[in-house]
Amino acid sequence: MTGPRIEETGSEETTRVETASLRTLVQYAGASGDFYEMHYDIPFAQARGHRELAVHGLLKTAWLGRLVEEWFAGRGAITVLDVSYRGMDFRDEPVTCGGRVTGRDGARVALEVWTASADGTRTTIGTAEVELTEGPV
Amino acid sequence: MTDTDDTGTVTGSFEALQAAVGWTAEQRVDVVERRHLRDYRRAIGADEDGTDVPVTITACFLTEPPTMPEALAYGMGWINGGDRFEVHRPLQLGDEVTSQLTFTGAQEKVGRTGTLALLTFVTEFRLPDGTLAVRHVGTRVRR
């Protein structure tokens, strides 16, 4: 992953693949305090029509936040992260997390962010704003 | 309107949800603690020894899923519809934040799998001097 050349908005993007194991889901439940059974109790999830344990939406958002924070590390900070969940992702399945610079207004950089399941379906869509603390590199 | 689940059982009403707008959860006080930060960073795949506080850390200070009775009475379960984090002052290790979740709106829709309710919850996280640090808007779905 390299730093964005933000003067070329629209052409810079970064992606990373994350996979949540049962251990990941339990770790996230413990750290976040979200113990909704759909994320670790397979009979509970299946009784609600899900084929597998669902990845927490907020874990996917955390992955996106980390992606952007590490992308802009030392050069800026997220001021807004806004996502909408359009589909579920499930344990042990790869989730591609992506970010793309879409514009700049002064020190503020606008990004599109998303997650996609293995078949390419975008399961999370959203935007982020980064306030630069340094000029573009 | 009154909703029914897949077995025909009558569940909570949308009118009850609308009437509950303004409901607040109990106020809570949380501290960004080193051990908790390590656990959270590990859970999201970050270097657990790092001290930068992820933008989404306040997710840990939300009461999820919300405990609002009118929501629990509607439909069979929760789905997360969306999350928005507005950062006014980035949190740091050792920060104490006070917050209170407020139910701000409900919308009922008919989807492919039946009737569902979109619920909006807003939580402001303030520092001890009253400074707004983070505002979170969560869209939660009951169906």
mmCIF file with all atom_site columns, N, CA, C and O in Angstrom, chain A residues 24 27-28 31-34 36 38 48 50 58-59 61-63 65-66 69 78-85 88, chain B residues 36 39-40 42-46 54-56 59-60 64-65 76-78 80-87 140 143:
data_model
loop_
_atom_site.group_PDB
_atom_site.id
_atom_site.type_symbol
_atom_site.label_atom_id
_atom_site.label_alt_id
_atom_site.label_comp_id
_atom_site.label_asym_id
_atom_site.label_entity_id
_atom_site.label_seq_id
_atom_site.pdbx_PDB_ins_code
_atom_site.Cartn_x
_atom_site.Cartn_y
_atom_site.Cartn_z
_atom_site.occupancy
_atom_site.B_iso_or_equiv
_atom_site.pdbx_formal_charge
_atom_site.auth_seq_id
_atom_site.auth_comp_id
_atom_site.auth_asym_id
_atom_site.auth_atom_id
_atom_site.pdbx_PDB_model_num
ATOM 1   N N  . THR A 1 24  ? -11.712 -14.278 15.333 1.00 0.00 ? 24  THR A N  1
ATOM 2   C CA . THR A 1 24  ? -11.810 -12.842 15.079 1.00 0.00 ? 24  THR A CA 1
ATOM 3   C C  . THR A 1 24  ? -13.143 -12.302 15.570 1.00 0.00 ? 24  THR A C  1
ATOM 4   O O  . THR A 1 24  ? -13.208 -11.251 16.211 1.00 0.00 ? 24  THR A O  1
ATOM 5   N N  . GLN A 1 27  ? -13.187 -12.225 19.282 1.00 0.00 ? 27  GLN A N  1
ATOM 6   C CA . GLN A 1 27  ? -12.323 -11.133 19.757 1.00 0.00 ? 27  GLN A CA 1
ATOM 7   C C  . GLN A 1 27  ? -13.028 -9.790  19.584 1.00 0.00 ? 27  GLN A C  1
ATOM 8   O O  . GLN A 1 27  ? -12.976 -8.928  20.465 1.00 0.00 ? 27  GLN A O  1
ATOM 9   N N  . TYR A 1 28  ? -13.674 -9.617  18.429 1.00 0.00 ? 28  TYR A N  1
ATOM 10  C CA . TYR A 1 28  ? -14.342 -8.343  18.186 1.00 0.00 ? 28  TYR A CA 1
ATOM 11  C C  . TYR A 1 28  ? -15.529 -8.177  19.149 1.00 0.00 ? 28  TYR A C  1
ATOM 12  O O  . TYR A 1 28  ? -15.754 -7.090  19.683 1.00 0.00 ? 28  TYR A O  1
ATOM 13  N N  . ALA A 1 31  ? -14.088 -7.162  22.482 1.00 0.00 ? 31  ALA A N  1
ATOM 14  C CA . ALA A 1 31  ? -13.520 -5.809  22.521 1.00 0.00 ? 31  ALA A CA 1
ATOM 15  C C  . ALA A 1 31  ? -14.600 -4.744  22.383 1.00 0.00 ? 31  ALA A C  1
ATOM 16  O O  . ALA A 1 31  ? -14.523 -3.682  23.004 1.00 0.00 ? 31  ALA A O  1
ATOM 17  N N  . SER A 1 32  ? -15.597 -5.036  21.573 1.00 0.00 ? 32  SER A N  1
ATOM 18  C CA . SER A 1 32  ? -16.624 -4.021  21.297 1.00 0.00 ? 32  SER A CA 1
ATOM 19  C C  . SER A 1 32  ? -17.790 -4.090  22.269 1.00 0.00 ? 32  SER A C  1
ATOM 20  O O  . SER A 1 32  ? -18.517 -3.108  22.431 1.00 0.00 ? 32  SER A O  1
ATOM 21  N N  . GLY A 1 33  ? -17.974 -5.251  22.876 1.00 0.00 ? 33  GLY A N  1
ATOM 22  C CA . GLY A 1 33  ? -19.128 -5.432  23.747 1.00 0.00 ? 33  GLY A CA 1
ATOM 23  C C  . GLY A 1 33  ? -20.385 -5.811  22.991 1.00 0.00 ? 33  GLY A C  1
ATOM 24  O O  . GLY A 1 33  ? -21.461 -5.889  23.574 1.00 0.00 ? 33  GLY A O  1
ATOM 25  N N  . ASP A 1 34  ? -20.279 -6.058  21.687 1.00 0.00 ? 34  ASP A N  1
ATOM 26  C CA . ASP A 1 34  ? -21.434 -6.454  20.872 1.00 0.00 ? 34  ASP A CA 1
ATOM 27  C C  . ASP A 1 34  ? -21.518 -7.979  20.857 1.00 0.00 ? 34  ASP A C  1
ATOM 28  O O  . ASP A 1 34  ? -20.858 -8.628  20.056 1.00 0.00 ? 34  ASP A O  1
ATOM 29  N N  . TYR A 1 36  ? -24.193 -9.796  20.184 1.00 0.00 ? 36  TYR A N  1
ATOM 30  C CA . TYR A 1 36  ? -25.369 -10.298 19.477 1.00 0.00 ? 36  TYR A CA 1
ATOM 31  C C  . TYR A 1 36  ? -25.011 -11.678 18.909 1.00 0.00 ? 36  TYR A C  1
ATOM 32  O O  . TYR A 1 36  ? -24.002 -11.841 18.213 1.00 0.00 ? 36  TYR A O  1
ATOM 33  N N  . MET A 1 38  ? -25.821 -13.547 16.611 1.00 0.00 ? 38  MET A N  1
ATOM 34  C CA . MET A 1 38  ? -25.708 -13.802 15.170 1.00 0.00 ? 38  MET A CA 1
ATOM 35  C C  . MET A 1 38  ? -24.242 -13.893 14.725 1.00 0.00 ? 38  MET A C  1
ATOM 36  O O  . MET A 1 38  ? -23.929 -14.407 13.660 1.00 0.00 ? 38  MET A O  1
ATOM 37  N N  . ARG A 1 48  ? -32.341 -17.457 11.900 1.00 0.00 ? 48  ARG A N  1
ATOM 38  C CA . ARG A 1 48  ? -32.758 -16.163 11.334 1.00 0.00 ? 48  ARG A CA 1
ATOM 39  C C  . ARG A 1 48  ? -32.457 -16.079 9.847  1.00 0.00 ? 48  ARG A C  1
ATOM 40  O O  . ARG A 1 48  ? -32.427 -14.996 9.257  1.00 0.00 ? 48  ARG A O  1
ATOM 41  N N  . HIS A 1 50  ? -29.698 -17.034 8.093  1.00 0.00 ? 50  HIS A N  1
ATOM 42  C CA . HIS A 1 50  ? -28.343 -16.796 7.610  1.00 0.00 ? 50  HIS A CA 1
ATOM 43  C C  . HIS A 1 50  ? -27.592 -18.114 7.486  1.00 0.00 ? 50  HIS A C  1
ATOM 44  O O  . HIS A 1 50  ? -27.709 -18.983 8.338  1.00 0.00 ? 50  HIS A O  1
ATOM 45  N N  . LEU A 1 58  ? -19.879 -3.336  12.094 1.00 0.00 ? 58  LEU A N  1
ATOM 46  C CA . LEU A 1 58  ? -18.918 -2.376  12.649 1.00 0.00 ? 58  LEU A CA 1
ATOM 47  C C  . LEU A 1 58  ? -17.484 -2.896  12.593 1.00 0.00 ? 58  LEU A C  1
ATOM 48  O O  . LEU A 1 58  ? -16.545 -2.093  12.661 1.00 0.00 ? 58  LEU A O  1
ATOM 49  N N  . LEU A 1 59  ? -17.302 -4.207  12.470 1.00 0.00 ? 59  LEU A N  1
ATOM 50  C CA . LEU A 1 59  ? -15.940 -4.716  12.244 1.00 0.00 ? 59  LEU A CA 1
ATOM 51  C C  . LEU A 1 59  ? -15.498 -4.359  10.822 1.00 0.00 ? 59  LEU A C  1
ATOM 52  O O  . LEU A 1 59  ? -14.349 -3.951  10.600 1.00 0.00 ? 59  LEU A O  1
ATOM 53  N N  . THR A 1 61  ? -16.515 -1.809  9.174  1.00 0.00 ? 61  THR A N  1
ATOM 54  C CA . THR A 1 61  ? -16.233 -0.369  9.208  1.00 0.00 ? 61  THR A CA 1
ATOM 55  C C  . THR A 1 61  ? -14.874 -0.106  9.862  1.00 0.00 ? 61  THR A C  1
ATOM 56  O O  . THR A 1 61  ? -14.124 0.777   9.417  1.00 0.00 ? 61  THR A O  1
ATOM 57  N N  . ALA A 1 62  ? -14.567 -0.869  10.888 1.00 0.00 ? 62  ALA A N  1
ATOM 58  C CA . ALA A 1 62  ? -13.257 -0.720  11.532 1.00 0.00 ? 62  ALA A CA 1
ATOM 59  C C  . ALA A 1 62  ? -12.136 -1.079  10.559 1.00 0.00 ? 62  ALA A C  1
ATOM 60  O O  . ALA A 1 62  ? -11.081 -0.427  10.536 1.00 0.00 ? 62  ALA A O  1
ATOM 61  N N  . TRP A 1 63  ? -12.349 -2.116  9.748  1.00 0.00 ? 63  TRP A N  1
ATOM 62  C CA . TRP A 1 63  ? -11.350 -2.460  8.735  1.00 0.00 ? 63  TRP A CA 1
ATOM 63  C C  . TRP A 1 63  ? -11.162 -1.293  7.757  1.00 0.00 ? 63  TRP A C  1
ATOM 64  O O  . TRP A 1 63  ? -10.033 -0.964  7.378  1.00 0.00 ? 63  TRP A O  1
ATOM 65  N N  . GLY A 1 65  ? -11.818 1.887   8.348  1.00 0.00 ? 65  GLY A N  1
ATOM 66  C CA . GLY A 1 65  ? -11.154 2.973   9.048  1.00 0.00 ? 65  GLY A CA 1
ATOM 67  C C  . GLY A 1 65  ? -9.664  2.742   9.151  1.00 0.00 ? 65  GLY A C  1
ATOM 68  O O  . GLY A 1 65  ? -8.853  3.649   8.916  1.00 0.00 ? 65  GLY A O  1
ATOM 69  N N  . ARG A 1 66  ? -9.287  1.510   9.458  1.00 0.00 ? 66  ARG A N  1
ATOM 70  C CA . ARG A 1 66  ? -7.854  1.183   9.570  1.00 0.00 ? 66  ARG A CA 1
ATOM 71  C C  . ARG A 1 66  ? -7.153  1.323   8.223  1.00 0.00 ? 66  ARG A C  1
ATOM 72  O O  . ARG A 1 66  ? -6.023  1.818   8.133  1.00 0.00 ? 66  ARG A O  1
ATOM 73  N N  . GLU A 1 69  ? -6.733  5.023   7.706  1.00 0.00 ? 69  GLU A N  1
ATOM 74  C CA . GLU A 1 69  ? -5.789  5.582   8.693  1.00 0.00 ? 69  GLU A CA 1
ATOM 75  C C  . GLU A 1 69  ? -4.360  5.169   8.372  1.00 0.00 ? 69  GLU A C  1
ATOM 76  O O  . GLU A 1 69  ? -3.429  5.982   8.494  1.00 0.00 ? 69  GLU A O  1
ATOM 77  N N  . ILE A 1 78  ? -8.795  10.944  9.786  1.00 0.00 ? 78  ILE A N  1
ATOM 78  C CA . ILE A 1 78  ? -10.196 10.839  9.355  1.00 0.00 ? 78  ILE A CA 1
ATOM 79  C C  . ILE A 1 78  ? -11.064 11.782  10.179 1.00 0.00 ? 78  ILE A C  1
ATOM 80  O O  . ILE A 1 78  ? -10.981 11.808  11.405 1.00 0.00 ? 78  ILE A O  1
ATOM 81  N N  . THR A 1 79  ? -11.883 12.545  9.496  1.00 0.00 ? 79  THR A N  1
ATOM 82  C CA . THR A 1 79  ? -12.856 13.392  10.191 1.00 0.00 ? 79  THR A CA 1
ATOM 83  C C  . THR A 1 79  ? -14.276 12.840  10.045 1.00 0.00 ? 79  THR A C  1
ATOM 84  O O  . THR A 1 79  ? -15.117 13.107  10.903 1.00 0.00 ? 79  THR A O  1
ATOM 85  N N  . VAL A 1 80  ? -14.515 12.134  8.964  1.00 0.00 ? 80  VAL A N  1
ATOM 86  C CA . VAL A 1 80  ? -15.830 11.505  8.774  1.00 0.00 ? 80  VAL A CA 1
ATOM 87  C C  . VAL A 1 80  ? -15.627 10.130  8.143  1.00 0.00 ? 80  VAL A C  1
ATOM 88  O O  . VAL A 1 80  ? -14.840 9.986   7.206  1.00 0.00 ? 80  VAL A O  1
ATOM 89  N N  . LEU A 1 81  ? -16.337 9.160   8.675  1.00 0.00 ? 81  LEU A N  1
ATOM 90  C CA . LEU A 1 81  ? -16.403 7.825   8.080  1.00 0.00 ? 81  LEU A CA 1
ATOM 91  C C  . LEU A 1 81  ? -17.871 7.435   8.102  1.00 0.00 ? 81  LEU A C  1
ATOM 92  O O  . LEU A 1 81  ? -18.477 7.339   9.177  1.00 0.00 ? 81  LEU A O  1
ATOM 93  N N  . ASP A 1 82  ? -18.445 7.239   6.934  1.00 0.00 ? 82  ASP A N  1
ATOM 94  C CA . ASP A 1 82  ? -19.894 7.079   6.808  1.00 0.00 ? 82  ASP A CA 1
ATOM 95  C C  . ASP A 1 82  ? -20.170 5.901   5.883  1.00 0.00 ? 82  ASP A C  1
ATOM 96  O O  . ASP A 1 82  ? -19.822 5.945   4.697  1.00 0.00 ? 82  ASP A O  1
ATOM 97  N N  . VAL A 1 83  ? -20.768 4.854   6.420  1.00 0.00 ? 83  VAL A N  1
ATOM 98  C CA . VAL A 1 83  ? -20.974 3.659   5.609  1.00 0.00 ? 83  VAL A CA 1
ATOM 99  C C  . VAL A 1 83  ? -22.411 3.167   5.685  1.00 0.00 ? 83  VAL A C  1
ATOM 100 O O  . VAL A 1 83  ? -23.122 3.410   6.660  1.00 0.00 ? 83  VAL A O  1
ATOM 101 N N  . SER A 1 84  ? -22.785 2.459   4.635  1.00 0.00 ? 84  SER A N  1
ATOM 102 C CA . SER A 1 84  ? -24.084 1.810   4.571  1.00 0.00 ? 84  SER A CA 1
ATOM 103 C C  . SER A 1 84  ? -23.836 0.350   4.223  1.00 0.00 ? 84  SER A C  1
ATOM 104 O O  . SER A 1 84  ? -23.075 0.044   3.304  1.00 0.00 ? 84  SER A O  1
ATOM 105 N N  . TYR A 1 85  ? -24.477 -0.540  4.961  1.00 0.00 ? 85  TYR A N  1
ATOM 106 C CA . TYR A 1 85  ? -24.275 -1.969  4.733  1.00 0.00 ? 85  TYR A CA 1
ATOM 107 C C  . TYR A 1 85  ? -25.300 -2.467  3.722  1.00 0.00 ? 85  TYR A C  1
ATOM 108 O O  . TYR A 1 85  ? -26.489 -2.320  3.930  1.00 0.00 ? 85  TYR A O  1
ATOM 109 N N  . MET A 1 88  ? -24.341 -8.949  3.601  1.00 0.00 ? 88  MET A N  1
ATOM 110 C CA . MET A 1 88  ? -23.607 -9.554  4.707  1.00 0.00 ? 88  MET A CA 1
ATOM 111 C C  . MET A 1 88  ? -22.347 -10.242 4.205  1.00 0.00 ? 88  MET A C  1
ATOM 112 O O  . MET A 1 88  ? -22.280 -10.713 3.073  1.00 0.00 ? 88  MET A O  1
ATOM 113 N N  . HIS B 2 36  ? -7.795  -2.189  26.813 1.00 0.00 ? 36  HIS B N  1
ATOM 114 C CA . HIS B 2 36  ? -8.929  -2.257  25.903 1.00 0.00 ? 36  HIS B CA 1
ATOM 115 C C  . HIS B 2 36  ? -8.506  -1.872  24.496 1.00 0.00 ? 36  HIS B C  1
ATOM 116 O O  . HIS B 2 36  ? -8.920  -2.502  23.503 1.00 0.00 ? 36  HIS B O  1
ATOM 117 N N  . ASP B 2 39  ? -6.838  -4.788  22.927 1.00 0.00 ? 39  ASP B N  1
ATOM 118 C CA . ASP B 2 39  ? -7.812  -5.811  22.523 1.00 0.00 ? 39  ASP B CA 1
ATOM 119 C C  . ASP B 2 39  ? -8.551  -5.390  21.246 1.00 0.00 ? 39  ASP B C  1
ATOM 120 O O  . ASP B 2 39  ? -8.779  -6.209  20.347 1.00 0.00 ? 39  ASP B O  1
ATOM 121 N N  . TYR B 2 40  ? -8.922  -4.126  21.203 1.00 0.00 ? 40  TYR B N  1
ATOM 122 C CA . TYR B 2 40  ? -9.671  -3.650  20.036 1.00 0.00 ? 40  TYR B CA 1
ATOM 123 C C  . TYR B 2 40  ? -8.784  -3.643  18.787 1.00 0.00 ? 40  TYR B C  1
ATOM 124 O O  . TYR B 2 40  ? -9.204  -4.098  17.717 1.00 0.00 ? 40  TYR B O  1
ATOM 125 N N  . ARG B 2 42  ? -6.233  -5.487  18.212 1.00 0.00 ? 42  ARG B N  1
ATOM 126 C CA . ARG B 2 42  ? -6.011  -6.875  17.800 1.00 0.00 ? 42  ARG B CA 1
ATOM 127 C C  . ARG B 2 42  ? -7.232  -7.386  17.042 1.00 0.00 ? 42  ARG B C  1
ATOM 128 O O  . ARG B 2 42  ? -7.118  -8.029  15.990 1.00 0.00 ? 42  ARG B O  1
ATOM 129 N N  . ALA B 2 43  ? -8.415  -7.086  17.546 1.00 0.00 ? 43  ALA B N  1
ATOM 130 C CA . ALA B 2 43  ? -9.645  -7.597  16.936 1.00 0.00 ? 43  ALA B CA 1
ATOM 131 C C  . ALA B 2 43  ? -9.856  -7.074  15.523 1.00 0.00 ? 43  ALA B C  1
ATOM 132 O O  . ALA B 2 43  ? -10.431 -7.765  14.675 1.00 0.00 ? 43  ALA B O  1
ATOM 133 N N  . ILE B 2 44  ? -9.382  -5.877  15.244 1.00 0.00 ? 44  ILE B N  1
ATOM 134 C CA . ILE B 2 44  ? -9.602  -5.314  13.906 1.00 0.00 ? 44  ILE B CA 1
ATOM 135 C C  . ILE B 2 44  ? -8.378  -5.513  13.005 1.00 0.00 ? 44  ILE B C  1
ATOM 136 O O  . ILE B 2 44  ? -8.336  -4.994  11.892 1.00 0.00 ? 44  ILE B O  1
ATOM 137 N N  . GLY B 2 45  ? -7.396  -6.255  13.503 1.00 0.00 ? 45  GLY B N  1
ATOM 138 C CA . GLY B 2 45  ? -6.259  -6.611  12.661 1.00 0.00 ? 45  GLY B CA 1
ATOM 139 C C  . GLY B 2 45  ? -5.122  -5.606  12.669 1.00 0.00 ? 45  GLY B C  1
ATOM 140 O O  . GLY B 2 45  ? -4.183  -5.728  11.879 1.00 0.00 ? 45  GLY B O  1
ATOM 141 N N  . ALA B 2 46  ? -5.189  -4.634  13.570 1.00 0.00 ? 46  ALA B N  1
ATOM 142 C CA . ALA B 2 46  ? -4.105  -3.644  13.655 1.00 0.00 ? 46  ALA B CA 1
ATOM 143 C C  . ALA B 2 46  ? -3.020  -4.158  14.594 1.00 0.00 ? 46  ALA B C  1
ATOM 144 O O  . ALA B 2 46  ? -3.232  -5.097  15.363 1.00 0.00 ? 46  ALA B O  1
ATOM 145 N N  . PRO B 2 54  ? -8.019  4.012   16.961 1.00 0.00 ? 54  PRO B N  1
ATOM 146 C CA . PRO B 2 54  ? -8.775  3.921   15.705 1.00 0.00 ? 54  PRO B CA 1
ATOM 147 C C  . PRO B 2 54  ? -10.020 4.809   15.713 1.00 0.00 ? 54  PRO B C  1
ATOM 148 O O  . PRO B 2 54  ? -10.654 4.998   16.760 1.00 0.00 ? 54  PRO B O  1
ATOM 149 N N  . VAL B 2 55  ? -10.359 5.306   14.544 1.00 0.00 ? 55  VAL B N  1
ATOM 150 C CA . VAL B 2 55  ? -11.487 6.232   14.418 1.00 0.00 ? 55  VAL B CA 1
ATOM 151 C C  . VAL B 2 55  ? -12.790 5.601   14.893 1.00 0.00 ? 55  VAL B C  1
ATOM 152 O O  . VAL B 2 55  ? -13.699 6.297   15.338 1.00 0.00 ? 55  VAL B O  1
ATOM 153 N N  . THR B 2 56  ? -12.854 4.275   14.841 1.00 0.00 ? 56  THR B N  1
ATOM 154 C CA . THR B 2 56  ? -14.097 3.577   15.179 1.00 0.00 ? 56  THR B CA 1
ATOM 155 C C  . THR B 2 56  ? -14.148 3.109   16.636 1.00 0.00 ? 56  THR B C  1
ATOM 156 O O  . THR B 2 56  ? -15.068 2.366   17.000 1.00 0.00 ? 56  THR B O  1
ATOM 157 N N  . ALA B 2 59  ? -17.279 2.731   18.779 1.00 0.00 ? 59  ALA B N  1
ATOM 158 C CA . ALA B 2 59  ? -18.212 1.612   18.594 1.00 0.00 ? 59  ALA B CA 1
ATOM 159 C C  . ALA B 2 59  ? -18.248 0.754   19.850 1.00 0.00 ? 59  ALA B C  1
ATOM 160 O O  . ALA B 2 59  ? -19.268 0.124   20.156 1.00 0.00 ? 59  ALA B O  1
ATOM 161 N N  . CYS B 2 60  ? -17.129 0.739   20.577 1.00 0.00 ? 60  CYS B N  1
ATOM 162 C CA . CYS B 2 60  ? -17.058 -0.062  21.807 1.00 0.00 ? 60  CYS B CA 1
ATOM 163 C C  . CYS B 2 60  ? -17.837 0.577   22.939 1.00 0.00 ? 60  CYS B C  1
ATOM 164 O O  . CYS B 2 60  ? -18.106 -0.080  23.946 1.00 0.00 ? 60  CYS B O  1
ATOM 165 N N  . GLU B 2 64  ? -24.701 -2.026  22.079 1.00 0.00 ? 64  GLU B N  1
ATOM 166 C CA . GLU B 2 64  ? -25.144 -2.743  20.882 1.00 0.00 ? 64  GLU B CA 1
ATOM 167 C C  . GLU B 2 64  ? -25.459 -4.186  21.212 1.00 0.00 ? 64  GLU B C  1
ATOM 168 O O  . GLU B 2 64  ? -24.664 -4.855  21.866 1.00 0.00 ? 64  GLU B O  1
ATOM 169 N N  . PRO B 2 65  ? -26.600 -4.690  20.705 1.00 0.00 ? 65  PRO B N  1
ATOM 170 C CA . PRO B 2 65  ? -27.657 -3.915  20.059 1.00 0.00 ? 65  PRO B CA 1
ATOM 171 C C  . PRO B 2 65  ? -28.392 -3.049  21.082 1.00 0.00 ? 65  PRO B C  1
ATOM 172 O O  . PRO B 2 65  ? -28.365 -3.347  22.275 1.00 0.00 ? 65  PRO B O  1
ATOM 173 N N  . MET B 2 76  ? -37.998 -9.868  14.502 1.00 0.00 ? 76  MET B N  1
ATOM 174 C CA . MET B 2 76  ? -37.307 -10.997 15.144 1.00 0.00 ? 76  MET B CA 1
ATOM 175 C C  . MET B 2 76  ? -35.847 -10.730 15.468 1.00 0.00 ? 76  MET B C  1
ATOM 176 O O  . MET B 2 76  ? -35.250 -11.438 16.274 1.00 0.00 ? 76  MET B O  1
ATOM 177 N N  . GLY B 2 77  ? -35.249 -9.776  14.781 1.00 0.00 ? 77  GLY B N  1
ATOM 178 C CA . GLY B 2 77  ? -33.821 -9.612  15.031 1.00 0.00 ? 77  GLY B CA 1
ATOM 179 C C  . GLY B 2 77  ? -33.280 -8.318  14.470 1.00 0.00 ? 77  GLY B C  1
ATOM 180 O O  . GLY B 2 77  ? -33.995 -7.538  13.821 1.00 0.00 ? 77  GLY B O  1
ATOM 181 N N  . TRP B 2 78  ? -31.992 -8.109  14.740 1.00 0.00 ? 78  TRP B N  1
ATOM 182 C CA . TRP B 2 78  ? -31.311 -6.887  14.332 1.00 0.00 ? 78  TRP B CA 1
ATOM 183 C C  . TRP B 2 78  ? -30.472 -7.093  13.077 1.00 0.00 ? 78  TRP B C  1
ATOM 184 O O  . TRP B 2 78  ? -29.865 -8.146  12.899 1.00 0.00 ? 78  TRP B O  1
ATOM 185 N N  . ASN B 2 80  ? -27.554 -4.487  11.043 1.00 0.00 ? 80  ASN B N  1
ATOM 186 C CA . ASN B 2 80  ? -26.946 -3.161  11.055 1.00 0.00 ? 80  ASN B CA 1
ATOM 187 C C  . ASN B 2 80  ? -27.087 -2.527  9.669  1.00 0.00 ? 80  ASN B C  1
ATOM 188 O O  . ASN B 2 80  ? -26.653 -3.096  8.672  1.00 0.00 ? 80  ASN B O  1
ATOM 189 N N  . GLY B 2 81  ? -27.703 -1.360  9.625  1.00 0.00 ? 81  GLY B N  1
ATOM 190 C CA . GLY B 2 81  ? -27.922 -0.693  8.339  1.00 0.00 ? 81  GLY B CA 1
ATOM 191 C C  . GLY B 2 81  ? -26.810 0.258   7.940  1.00 0.00 ? 81  GLY B C  1
ATOM 192 O O  . GLY B 2 81  ? -26.530 0.446   6.758  1.00 0.00 ? 81  GLY B O  1
ATOM 193 N N  . GLY B 2 82  ? -26.174 0.873   8.925  1.00 0.00 ? 82  GLY B N  1
ATOM 194 C CA . GLY B 2 82  ? -25.111 1.817   8.580  1.00 0.00 ? 82  GLY B CA 1
ATOM 195 C C  . GLY B 2 82  ? -24.557 2.504   9.808  1.00 0.00 ? 82  GLY B C  1
ATOM 196 O O  . GLY B 2 82  ? -25.171 2.481   10.887 1.00 0.00 ? 82  GLY B O  1
ATOM 197 N N  . ASP B 2 83  ? -23.388 3.093   9.632  1.00 0.00 ? 83  ASP B N  1
ATOM 198 C CA . ASP B 2 83  ? -22.726 3.799   10.733 1.00 0.00 ? 83  ASP B CA 1
ATOM 199 C C  . ASP B 2 83  ? -22.019 5.022   10.185 1.00 0.00 ? 83  ASP B C  1
ATOM 200 O O  . ASP B 2 83  ? -21.394 4.973   9.119  1.00 0.00 ? 83  ASP B O  1
ATOM 201 N N  . ARG B 2 84  ? -22.115 6.099   10.943 1.00 0.00 ? 84  ARG B N  1
ATOM 202 C CA . ARG B 2 84  ? -21.410 7.326   10.574 1.00 0.00 ? 84  ARG B CA 1
ATOM 203 C C  . ARG B 2 84  ? -20.659 7.835   11.804 1.00 0.00 ? 84  ARG B C  1
ATOM 204 O O  . ARG B 2 84  ? -21.255 8.023   12.876 1.00 0.00 ? 84  ARG B O  1
ATOM 205 N N  . PHE B 2 85  ? -19.371 8.048   11.641 1.00 0.00 ? 85  PHE B N  1
ATOM 206 C CA . PHE B 2 85  ? -18.543 8.607   12.698 1.00 0.00 ? 85  PHE B CA 1
ATOM 207 C C  . PHE B 2 85  ? -18.086 9.994   12.259 1.00 0.00 ? 85  PHE B C  1
ATOM 208 O O  . PHE B 2 85  ? -17.441 10.135  11.199 1.00 0.00 ? 85  PHE B O  1
ATOM 209 N N  . GLU B 2 86  ? -18.422 10.998  13.054 1.00 0.00 ? 86  GLU B N  1
ATOM 210 C CA . GLU B 2 86  ? -17.954 12.358  12.788 1.00 0.00 ? 86  GLU B CA 1
ATOM 211 C C  . GLU B 2 86  ? -16.966 12.710  13.906 1.00 0.00 ? 86  GLU B C  1
ATOM 212 O O  . GLU B 2 86  ? -17.335 12.758  15.083 1.00 0.00 ? 86  GLU B O  1
ATOM 213 N N  . VAL B 2 87  ? -15.740 12.942  13.514 1.00 0.00 ? 87  VAL B N  1
ATOM 214 C CA . VAL B 2 87  ? -14.690 13.175  14.508 1.00 0.00 ? 87  VAL B CA 1
ATOM 215 C C  . VAL B 2 87  ? -14.434 14.672  14.629 1.00 0.00 ? 87  VAL B C  1
ATOM 216 O O  . VAL B 2 87  ? -14.018 15.318  13.670 1.00 0.00 ? 87  VAL B O  1
ATOM 217 N N  . ARG B 2 140 ? -30.091 1.174   12.482 1.00 0.00 ? 140 ARG B N  1
ATOM 218 C CA . ARG B 2 140 ? -30.279 -0.221  12.840 1.00 0.00 ? 140 ARG B CA 1
ATOM 219 C C  . ARG B 2 140 ? -31.629 -0.691  12.315 1.00 0.00 ? 140 ARG B C  1
ATOM 220 O O  . ARG B 2 140 ? -32.607 0.052   12.342 1.00 0.00 ? 140 ARG B O  1
ATOM 221 N N  . ARG B 2 143 ? -36.325 -6.513  11.756 1.00 0.00 ? 143 ARG B N  1
ATOM 222 C CA . ARG B 2 143 ? -37.218 -7.208  10.816 1.00 0.00 ? 143 ARG B CA 1
ATOM 223 C C  . ARG B 2 143 ? -37.582 -8.578  11.362 1.00 0.00 ? 143 ARG B C  1
ATOM 224 O O  . ARG B 2 143 ? -36.923 -9.074  12.244 1.00 0.00 ? 143 ARG B O  1
#
